Short mmCIF file of C-alpha atoms in Angstrom, two decimals:
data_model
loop_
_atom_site.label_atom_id
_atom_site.label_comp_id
_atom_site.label_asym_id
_atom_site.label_seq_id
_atom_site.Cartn_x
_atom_site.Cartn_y
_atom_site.Cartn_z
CA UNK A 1 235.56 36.16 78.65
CA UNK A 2 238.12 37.94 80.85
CA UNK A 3 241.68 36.50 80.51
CA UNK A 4 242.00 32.84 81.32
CA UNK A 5 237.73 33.08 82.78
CA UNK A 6 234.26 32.71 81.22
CA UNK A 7 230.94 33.39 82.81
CA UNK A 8 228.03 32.21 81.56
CA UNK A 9 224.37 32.26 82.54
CA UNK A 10 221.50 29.72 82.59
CA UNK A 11 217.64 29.30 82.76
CA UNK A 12 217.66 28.50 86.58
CA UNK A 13 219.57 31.85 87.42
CA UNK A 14 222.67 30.86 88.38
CA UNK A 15 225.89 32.06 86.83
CA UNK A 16 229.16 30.24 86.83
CA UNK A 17 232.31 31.09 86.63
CA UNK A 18 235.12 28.74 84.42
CA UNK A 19 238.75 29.01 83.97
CA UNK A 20 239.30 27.98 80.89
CA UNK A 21 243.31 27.35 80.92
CA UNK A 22 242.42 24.45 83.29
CA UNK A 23 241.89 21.00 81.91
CA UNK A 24 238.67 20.68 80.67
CA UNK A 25 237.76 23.89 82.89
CA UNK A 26 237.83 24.30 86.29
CA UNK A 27 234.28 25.59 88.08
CA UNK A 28 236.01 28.32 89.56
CA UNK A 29 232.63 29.99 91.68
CA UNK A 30 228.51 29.09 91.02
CA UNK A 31 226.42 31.96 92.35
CA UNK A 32 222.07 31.58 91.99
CA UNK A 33 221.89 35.47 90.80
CA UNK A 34 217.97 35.03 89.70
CA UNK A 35 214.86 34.18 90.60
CA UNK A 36 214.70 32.24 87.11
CA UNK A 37 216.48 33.03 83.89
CA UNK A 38 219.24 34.58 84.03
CA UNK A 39 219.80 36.11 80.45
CA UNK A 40 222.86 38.10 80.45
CA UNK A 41 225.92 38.36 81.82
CA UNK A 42 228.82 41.20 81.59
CA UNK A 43 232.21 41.68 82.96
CA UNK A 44 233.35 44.99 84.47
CA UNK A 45 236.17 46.19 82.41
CA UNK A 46 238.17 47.59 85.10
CA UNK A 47 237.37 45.15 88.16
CA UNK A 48 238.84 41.76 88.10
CA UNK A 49 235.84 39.73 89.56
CA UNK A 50 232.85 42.17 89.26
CA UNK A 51 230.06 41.18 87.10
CA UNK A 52 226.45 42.72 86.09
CA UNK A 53 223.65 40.18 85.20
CA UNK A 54 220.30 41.09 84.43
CA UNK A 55 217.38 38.11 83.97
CA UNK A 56 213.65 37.48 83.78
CA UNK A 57 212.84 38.53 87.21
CA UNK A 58 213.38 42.20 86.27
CA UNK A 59 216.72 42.77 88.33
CA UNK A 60 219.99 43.58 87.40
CA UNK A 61 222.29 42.30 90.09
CA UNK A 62 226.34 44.00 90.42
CA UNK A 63 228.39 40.99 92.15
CA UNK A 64 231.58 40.19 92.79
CA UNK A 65 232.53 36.63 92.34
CA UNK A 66 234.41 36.04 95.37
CA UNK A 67 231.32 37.53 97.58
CA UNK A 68 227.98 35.26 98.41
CA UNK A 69 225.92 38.84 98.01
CA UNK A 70 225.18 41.21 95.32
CA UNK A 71 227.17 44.30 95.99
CA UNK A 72 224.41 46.13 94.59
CA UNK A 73 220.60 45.42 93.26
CA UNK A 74 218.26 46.86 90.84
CA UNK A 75 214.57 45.59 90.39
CA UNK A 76 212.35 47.15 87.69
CA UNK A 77 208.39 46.62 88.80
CA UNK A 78 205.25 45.76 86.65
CA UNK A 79 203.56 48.71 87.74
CA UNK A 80 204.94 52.43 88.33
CA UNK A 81 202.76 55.12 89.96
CA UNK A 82 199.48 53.01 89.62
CA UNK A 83 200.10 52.21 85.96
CA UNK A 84 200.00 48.25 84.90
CA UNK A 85 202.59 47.65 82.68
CA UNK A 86 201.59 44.94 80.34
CA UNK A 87 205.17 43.69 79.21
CA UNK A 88 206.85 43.35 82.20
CA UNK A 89 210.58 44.65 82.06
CA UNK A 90 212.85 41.82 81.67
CA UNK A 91 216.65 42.38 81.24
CA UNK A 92 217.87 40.56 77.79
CA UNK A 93 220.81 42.68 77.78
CA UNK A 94 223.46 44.74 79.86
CA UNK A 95 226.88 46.90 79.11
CA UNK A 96 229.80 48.22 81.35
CA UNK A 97 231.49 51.29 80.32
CA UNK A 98 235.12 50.66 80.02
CA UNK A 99 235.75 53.13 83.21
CA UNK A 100 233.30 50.96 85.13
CA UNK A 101 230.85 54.06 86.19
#
């Protein structure tokens, strides 16, 4: 929660955005982040509409809310330098540092 707005996250990947002073809660912006579920979402401390999301398709997507693009992408593979990995990296959890490096 960030003031008067709530994000939250669901299993198809998308990510909306509510302001809860509204009536019942206004939709305030919808955004399909993921490829599936999206399991976390975080706000940047120091930027009004910035968020970080990671999910189950291994990516970790920086957006802001008023933008139809990620400002920036991360994607963790199943394999690194010919290697399987057997559990693939999914993202159950991210942070923001309060500075919002």
């Amino acid at each position: 929660e960030k003031g008067q707005y709530l994000i939250s996250c669901d299993d198809d990947g998308v990510v909306c955005c509510v302001d809860i002073k509204k009536n019942g809660g206004k939709l305030v912006s919808k955004h399909q982040c993921h490829d599936n579920i999206c399991a976390t979402a975080q706000w940047v401390p120091s930027r009004t509409a910035e968020i970080v999301t990671g999910g189950m398709d291994c990516k970790i997507h920086h957006r802001d809310l008023y933008k139809t693009r990620p400002l920036k992408t991360l994607t963790e593979t199943a394999q690194q330098d010919g290697v399987h990995v057997i559990n693939p990296p999914f993202v159950n959890s991210v942070a923001t540092h309060w500075s919002s490096r």
